[in-house]
Amino acid sequence: MSALLALRGAVFAAALASAGCATAQDHAPEPRPAWDYVEFEVKSWGSTVSSWRILPDGGGSWTEALREQGQAPSVPASLAWHEITADAANFETLAAILHRLPDPAPDSQACENFMTDAPYGTLRLTRGATTTEIAWNSGCMDENYRAFMTVLKAADEHMAALGKAAPVARTDPPQ
């Protein structure tokens, strides 16, 4: 009788184990996106020109400096925040663009053909507790750097189009 109980227990344990494997395979986690958060900023003379941030659900915001005609970029300006409605396609398109970035990114400090006073900024890619920052400077005219800037420009244009299509959620005074 104890042998029969032991056999039943083994069969039951095997059934549970195989059911657990089937469940794990049936409910395998979706692959995570490359990043949990992406942020980008454009500056000129220390002041924000524009910036954006986005989550994997495609929601985020785009910010633009509100400047008077002819106002110097060094003068602080109000910032208009446009809230981008969540749509996974927003993030998927951005990720496809950013996956064209070279690794490692070229260093503008090593630039041979450099124009001063051009816009510059930072791209931040966050996954979990790790954020990778890629500083950029559009004043570098070296061929390999221009190719890098083409990718950043495409990402910025994608997000600017989403932001411009969204209403202003708030306006911050100059700082």
XYZ file of N, CA and C in Angstrom:
525
model
N 0.812 -1.184 0.000
C 0.000 0.000 0.000
C 0.865 1.261 0.000
N 1.927 1.263 0.814
C 2.792 2.433 0.837
C 3.490 2.618 -0.496
N 3.782 1.529 -1.228
C 4.384 1.635 -2.545
C 3.394 2.294 -3.513
N 2.097 1.932 -3.376
C 1.069 2.524 -4.221
C 0.932 4.019 -3.933
N 0.969 4.402 -2.663
C 0.901 5.816 -2.300
C 2.128 6.577 -2.818
N 3.269 5.940 -2.716
C 4.491 6.577 -3.207
C 4.416 6.774 -4.716
N 3.869 5.751 -5.436
C 3.730 5.851 -6.876
C 2.753 6.964 -7.243
N 1.626 7.029 -6.515
C 0.653 8.104 -6.761
C 1.296 9.472 -6.534
N 2.057 9.577 -5.470
C 2.737 10.846 -5.166
C 3.706 11.225 -6.264
N 4.438 10.259 -6.792
C 5.403 10.532 -7.863
C 4.684 10.962 -9.138
N 3.573 10.268 -9.458
C 2.804 10.629 -10.655
C 2.235 12.032 -10.497
N 1.697 12.313 -9.297
C 1.123 13.634 -9.034
C 2.208 14.714 -9.149
N 3.384 14.468 -8.588
C 4.487 15.429 -8.643
C 4.939 15.646 -10.088
N 5.005 14.543 -10.858
C 5.392 14.669 -12.260
C 4.351 15.467 -13.039
N 3.086 15.234 -12.746
C 2.015 15.976 -13.430
C 2.104 17.462 -13.107
N 2.362 17.778 -11.843
C 2.504 19.179 -11.457
C 3.703 19.821 -12.148
N 4.806 19.080 -12.187
C 6.015 19.626 -12.799
C 5.801 19.890 -14.283
N 5.168 18.949 -14.983
C 4.957 19.167 -16.419
C 3.926 20.254 -16.658
N 2.938 20.375 -15.784
C 1.954 21.454 -15.924
C 2.636 22.793 -15.708
N 3.557 22.838 -14.768
C 4.298 24.078 -14.516
C 5.139 24.465 -15.715
N 5.755 23.496 -16.382
C 6.558 23.790 -17.572
C 5.675 24.297 -18.698
N 4.530 23.673 -18.888
C 3.635 24.112 -19.953
C 3.159 25.529 -19.684
N 2.864 25.820 -18.417
C 2.399 27.153 -18.074
C 3.505 28.177 -18.304
N 4.721 27.842 -17.928
C 5.830 28.769 -18.111
C 6.059 29.038 -19.596
N 5.942 27.992 -20.426
C 6.137 28.188 -21.860
C 4.978 28.966 -22.462
N 3.752 28.668 -22.024
C 2.589 29.356 -22.560
C 2.571 30.827 -22.174
N 3.150 31.162 -21.036
C 3.124 32.529 -20.540
C 4.528 33.120 -20.439
N 5.347 32.814 -21.438
C 6.701 33.376 -21.439
C 6.595 34.894 -21.483
N 7.423 35.564 -20.707
C 7.337 37.033 -20.701
C 7.656 37.602 -22.072
N 6.966 38.684 -22.388
C 7.230 39.398 -23.636
C 8.647 39.956 -23.566
N 9.347 39.999 -24.697
C 10.673 40.613 -24.643
C 10.553 42.090 -24.274
N 11.427 42.525 -23.382
C 11.406 43.926 -22.948
C 11.942 44.813 -24.048
N 11.430 46.039 -24.133
C 12.028 46.966 -25.088
C 13.465 47.259 -24.668
N 14.222 47.776 -25.596
C 15.633 48.047 -25.319
C 15.803 49.022 -24.158
N 14.836 49.952 -23.984
C 14.938 50.951 -22.928
C 13.597 51.113 -22.233
N 13.659 51.566 -20.982
C 12.453 51.856 -20.203
C 12.065 53.330 -20.317
N 13.009 54.146 -20.789
C 12.791 55.586 -20.837
C 13.848 56.179 -21.756
N 13.438 57.091 -22.629
C 14.384 57.774 -23.513
C 14.136 59.270 -23.365
N 15.214 60.020 -23.247
C 15.124 61.477 -23.081
C 16.160 62.132 -23.997
N 15.806 63.304 -24.516
C 16.680 64.010 -25.459
C 16.544 65.495 -25.206
N 17.657 66.221 -25.283
C 17.601 67.669 -25.124
C 18.484 68.350 -26.153
N 18.007 69.509 -26.606
C 18.753 70.364 -27.516
C 18.968 71.682 -26.784
N 20.220 72.123 -26.740
C 20.554 73.384 -26.078
C 21.371 74.266 -27.011
N 21.312 75.548 -26.732
C 22.145 76.515 -27.423
C 22.511 77.598 -26.423
N 23.765 77.878 -26.306
C 24.257 78.881 -25.364
C 23.740 78.621 -23.936
N 23.636 77.355 -23.549
C 23.232 76.990 -22.197
C 21.741 76.973 -21.955
N 20.939 77.361 -22.929
C 19.483 77.406 -22.762
C 18.813 76.309 -23.576
N 17.707 75.808 -23.058
C 16.946 74.777 -23.752
C 16.307 75.334 -25.019
N 16.455 74.605 -26.103
C 15.774 74.902 -27.360
C 14.537 74.011 -27.446
N 14.746 72.713 -27.200
C 13.655 71.742 -27.142
C 14.141 70.523 -26.387
N 13.189 69.704 -25.968
C 13.528 68.444 -25.309
C 12.321 67.520 -25.414
N 12.565 66.240 -25.213
C 11.463 65.286 -25.195
C 11.832 64.082 -24.363
N 10.786 63.369 -23.962
C 10.956 62.149 -23.199
C 9.814 61.217 -23.569
N 10.087 59.891 -23.550
C 9.079 58.915 -23.954
C 9.270 57.605 -23.200
N 8.146 56.949 -22.928
C 8.120 55.643 -22.275
C 7.797 54.570 -23.312
N 8.020 53.292 -23.001
C 7.723 52.233 -23.967
C 6.263 52.165 -24.412
N 5.334 52.702 -23.621
C 3.931 52.696 -24.067
C 3.679 53.772 -25.119
N 4.710 54.561 -25.441
C 4.604 55.588 -26.469
C 4.119 56.926 -25.964
N 3.833 57.027 -24.674
C 3.425 58.295 -24.087
C 4.634 59.078 -23.622
N 4.502 60.391 -23.639
C 5.613 61.216 -23.192
C 5.298 62.681 -23.345
N 6.343 63.473 -23.527
C 6.136 64.906 -23.711
C 7.238 65.476 -24.588
N 6.904 66.594 -25.200
C 7.852 67.352 -26.016
C 7.781 68.785 -25.520
N 8.923 69.407 -25.321
C 9.009 70.757 -24.776
C 9.726 71.654 -25.771
N 9.189 72.854 -25.965
C 9.819 73.819 -26.855
C 9.984 75.151 -26.139
N 11.095 75.820 -26.426
C 11.312 77.161 -25.885
C 10.480 78.142 -26.703
N 9.786 79.043 -26.016
C 8.984 80.068 -26.674
C 9.801 81.353 -26.694
N 10.335 81.692 -27.844
C 11.197 82.860 -27.986
C 10.533 83.886 -28.892
N 10.783 85.133 -28.571
C 10.334 86.226 -29.438
C 11.219 86.224 -30.683
N 10.692 86.728 -31.797
C 11.470 86.824 -33.031
C 12.764 87.584 -32.752
N 13.889 86.973 -33.076
C 15.182 87.624 -32.904
C 15.760 87.520 -31.504
N 15.045 86.912 -30.562
C 15.553 86.780 -29.192
C 16.742 85.819 -29.188
N 17.821 86.226 -28.575
C 19.043 85.417 -28.526
C 18.808 84.131 -27.746
N 19.428 83.022 -28.195
C 19.258 81.759 -27.486
C 19.822 81.783 -26.062
N 20.702 82.731 -25.784
C 21.282 82.811 -24.438
C 20.294 83.400 -23.426
N 19.210 84.012 -23.906
C 18.192 84.585 -23.015
C 17.202 83.482 -22.640
N 17.009 83.232 -21.340
C 16.050 82.192 -20.945
C 14.649 82.484 -21.496
N 13.954 81.410 -21.889
C 12.626 81.543 -22.485
C 11.631 80.677 -21.726
N 10.346 80.985 -21.894
C 9.295 80.117 -21.352
C 9.355 78.786 -22.091
N 8.941 77.730 -21.404
C 8.925 76.401 -22.011
C 7.492 75.893 -22.095
N 7.048 75.531 -23.297
C 5.711 74.969 -23.515
C 5.839 73.454 -23.563
N 5.074 72.785 -22.697
C 5.083 71.327 -22.594
C 3.881 70.769 -23.343
N 4.143 69.904 -24.312
C 3.097 69.215 -25.073
C 3.069 67.760 -24.609
N 1.922 67.285 -24.149
C 1.803 65.898 -23.693
C 1.452 64.993 -24.874
N 2.250 63.952 -25.087
C 2.050 63.005 -26.178
C 1.255 61.814 -25.647
N 0.142 61.529 -26.286
C -0.723 60.423 -25.882
C -0.022 59.092 -26.127
N -0.185 58.173 -25.190
C 0.437 56.859 -25.304
C -0.045 56.134 -26.557
N 0.901 55.629 -27.317
C 0.655 54.814 -28.504
C 1.965 54.067 -28.745
N 1.952 52.756 -28.575
C 3.177 51.957 -28.672
C 3.925 52.194 -29.978
N 3.218 52.544 -31.049
C 3.876 52.793 -32.338
C 4.843 53.972 -32.244
N 4.552 54.955 -31.386
C 5.461 56.096 -31.198
C 6.835 55.606 -30.762
N 6.841 54.735 -29.751
C 8.095 54.230 -29.187
C 8.776 53.266 -30.154
N 7.990 52.414 -30.811
C 8.562 51.450 -31.752
C 9.281 52.163 -32.893
N 8.668 53.226 -33.414
C 9.307 53.993 -34.485
C 10.596 54.633 -33.997
N 10.548 55.228 -32.802
C 11.740 55.850 -32.237
C 12.843 54.816 -32.023
N 12.493 53.660 -31.456
C 13.486 52.607 -31.205
C 14.131 52.152 -32.513
N 13.331 52.018 -33.571
C 13.884 51.609 -34.867
C 14.884 52.647 -35.376
N 14.592 53.910 -35.158
C 15.527 54.976 -35.572
C 16.803 54.895 -34.745
N 16.658 54.822 -33.419
C 17.826 54.853 -32.530
C 18.700 53.610 -32.649
N 18.136 52.505 -33.107
C 18.953 51.296 -33.278
C 19.971 51.455 -34.413
N 19.865 52.528 -35.184
C 20.843 52.808 -36.246
C 22.054 53.575 -35.702
N 22.016 53.954 -34.429
C 23.152 54.685 -33.844
C 24.385 53.793 -33.788
N 25.557 54.348 -34.069
C 26.780 53.563 -33.945
C 27.098 53.313 -32.470
N 27.737 52.188 -32.199
C 28.144 51.859 -30.837
C 29.624 51.517 -30.852
N 30.460 52.332 -30.280
C 30.144 53.514 -29.489
C 29.852 54.718 -30.396
N 29.213 55.692 -29.794
C 28.925 56.937 -30.505
C 30.234 57.675 -30.767
N 30.335 58.385 -31.882
C 31.564 59.146 -32.129
C 31.697 60.290 -31.136
N 32.917 60.681 -30.885
C 33.208 61.721 -29.899
C 33.439 63.059 -30.602
N 32.600 64.027 -30.298
C 32.769 65.345 -30.934
C 34.066 66.016 -30.492
N 34.646 65.596 -29.377
C 35.917 66.169 -28.912
C 37.059 65.808 -29.861
N 36.884 64.720 -30.620
C 37.915 64.287 -31.566
C 37.666 64.849 -32.965
N 36.750 65.763 -33.082
C 36.341 66.329 -34.367
C 37.476 67.143 -35.005
N 37.695 66.933 -36.297
C 38.714 67.682 -37.020
C 38.147 68.930 -37.685
N 36.870 68.903 -38.053
C 36.221 70.014 -38.741
C 35.071 70.485 -37.860
N 35.354 71.468 -36.995
C 34.389 71.859 -35.967
C 33.953 73.311 -36.130
N 32.651 73.530 -36.043
C 32.068 74.870 -36.100
C 31.567 75.205 -34.686
N 31.977 76.317 -34.145
C 31.556 76.695 -32.793
C 30.124 77.248 -32.801
N 29.556 77.333 -31.623
C 28.243 77.951 -31.384
C 27.071 77.221 -32.031
N 27.208 75.940 -32.329
C 26.108 75.151 -32.888
C 25.336 74.491 -31.735
N 24.081 74.129 -31.962
C 23.315 73.436 -30.915
C 24.005 72.138 -30.485
N 23.780 71.769 -29.257
C 24.365 70.573 -28.657
C 23.351 69.991 -27.688
N 23.647 68.834 -27.150
C 22.729 68.263 -26.173
C 23.121 66.874 -25.730
N 22.121 66.155 -25.221
C 22.339 64.834 -24.666
C 21.165 63.930 -24.998
N 21.472 62.692 -25.352
C 20.489 61.624 -25.486
C 20.688 60.713 -24.289
N 19.609 60.423 -23.569
C 19.696 59.535 -22.404
C 18.818 58.316 -22.646
N 19.420 57.138 -22.525
C 18.735 55.864 -22.715
C 18.766 55.120 -21.380
N 17.596 54.888 -20.794
C 17.526 54.277 -19.465
C 16.883 52.900 -19.541
N 17.504 51.946 -18.874
C 16.946 50.606 -18.695
C 17.224 50.214 -17.260
N 16.148 50.029 -16.505
C 16.313 49.721 -15.091
C 17.024 50.854 -14.393
N 18.065 50.523 -13.659
C 18.807 51.528 -12.897
C 19.988 52.099 -13.677
N 20.120 51.737 -14.950
C 21.261 52.180 -15.739
C 20.828 53.169 -16.814
N 21.464 54.332 -16.823
C 21.225 55.328 -17.864
C 22.517 55.549 -18.628
N 22.426 55.421 -19.947
C 23.545 55.717 -20.829
C 23.319 57.102 -21.393
N 24.282 57.985 -21.228
C 24.202 59.342 -21.762
C 25.124 59.473 -22.954
N 24.583 59.998 -24.031
C 25.370 60.249 -25.229
C 25.317 61.748 -25.497
N 26.426 62.417 -25.254
C 26.520 63.853 -25.528
C 26.779 64.027 -27.018
N 26.204 65.083 -27.569
C 26.397 65.357 -28.991
C 26.575 66.851 -29.216
N 27.206 67.198 -30.330
C 27.408 68.593 -30.688
C 27.293 68.704 -32.204
N 26.278 69.416 -32.669
C 26.027 69.494 -34.111
C 27.062 70.335 -34.852
N 28.007 70.912 -34.134
C 29.063 71.685 -34.778
C 30.142 70.832 -35.420
N 30.168 69.527 -35.116
C 31.172 68.649 -35.724
C 30.741 68.317 -37.148
N 31.594 68.658 -38.112
C 31.270 68.466 -39.528
C 32.009 67.288 -40.154
N 32.692 66.482 -39.327
C 33.356 65.289 -39.852
C 32.309 64.341 -40.431
N 32.657 63.629 -41.492
C 31.696 62.776 -42.201
C 31.055 61.729 -41.291
N 31.855 61.026 -40.487
C 31.273 59.993 -39.618
C 30.359 60.609 -38.562
N 30.684 61.811 -38.121
C 29.852 62.471 -37.115
C 28.553 62.962 -37.741
N 28.602 63.425 -38.976
C 27.389 63.871 -39.669
C 26.419 62.703 -39.804
N 26.932 61.482 -40.076
C 26.071 60.297 -40.178
C 25.400 60.028 -38.828
N 26.138 60.170 -37.747
C 25.601 60.018 -36.390
C 24.511 61.062 -36.142
N 24.784 62.304 -36.524
C 23.812 63.385 -36.329
C 22.552 63.180 -37.166
N 22.659 62.531 -38.307
C 21.492 62.246 -39.145
C 20.505 61.352 -38.388
N 21.016 60.386 -37.652
C 20.150 59.497 -36.861
C 19.488 60.296 -35.735
N 20.280 61.101 -35.019
C 19.705 61.908 -33.940
C 18.653 62.880 -34.474
N 18.921 63.466 -35.632
C 17.968 64.401 -36.233
C 16.659 63.687 -36.584
N 16.751 62.475 -37.117
C 15.540 61.713 -37.451
C 14.726 61.413 -36.196
N 15.398 61.049 -35.107
C 14.700 60.792 -33.839
C 14.040 62.065 -33.324
N 14.768 63.179 -33.379
C 14.237 64.451 -32.904
C 13.052 64.901 -33.759
N 13.132 64.728 -35.066
C 12.025 65.113 -35.948
C 10.783 64.255 -35.688
N 10.981 62.967 -35.439
C 9.857 62.079 -35.114
C 9.135 62.571 -33.865
N 9.900 62.863 -32.820
C 9.296 63.290 -31.563
C 8.717 64.703 -31.661
N 9.361 65.592 -32.418
C 8.839 66.951 -32.592
C 7.496 66.909 -33.315
N 7.359 66.039 -34.299
C 6.082 65.926 -35.013
C 4.977 65.461 -34.061
N 5.292 64.505 -33.199
C 4.302 64.043 -32.213
C 3.959 65.172 -31.243
N 4.977 65.899 -30.795
C 4.766 66.978 -29.836
C 3.980 68.129 -30.412
N 4.311 68.535 -31.630
C 3.609 69.657 -32.254
C 2.145 69.330 -32.518
N 1.838 68.039 -32.696
C 0.452 67.624 -32.932
C -0.356 67.575 -31.632
N 0.322 67.661 -30.499
C -0.342 67.576 -29.189
C -0.545 68.973 -28.609
N -1.617 69.157 -27.851
C -1.846 70.478 -27.252
C -0.823 70.781 -26.149
N -0.684 72.062 -25.850
C 0.198 72.486 -24.754
C -0.505 72.147 -23.447
N 0.179 71.392 -22.594
C -0.372 71.004 -21.299
C -0.062 72.052 -20.226
N 1.115 72.679 -20.350
C 1.494 73.725 -19.400
C 2.616 74.555 -19.998
N 2.803 75.746 -19.448
C 3.905 76.598 -19.857
C 4.642 77.034 -18.596
N 5.950 76.764 -18.584
C 6.794 77.155 -17.465
C 7.429 78.505 -17.761
N 7.507 79.395 -16.764
C 8.145 80.705 -16.991
C 9.652 80.551 -17.192
N 10.289 81.557 -17.772
C 11.763 81.492 -17.964
C 12.468 81.288 -16.622
N 13.561 80.579 -16.662
C 14.326 80.321 -15.432
C 15.713 80.859 -15.557
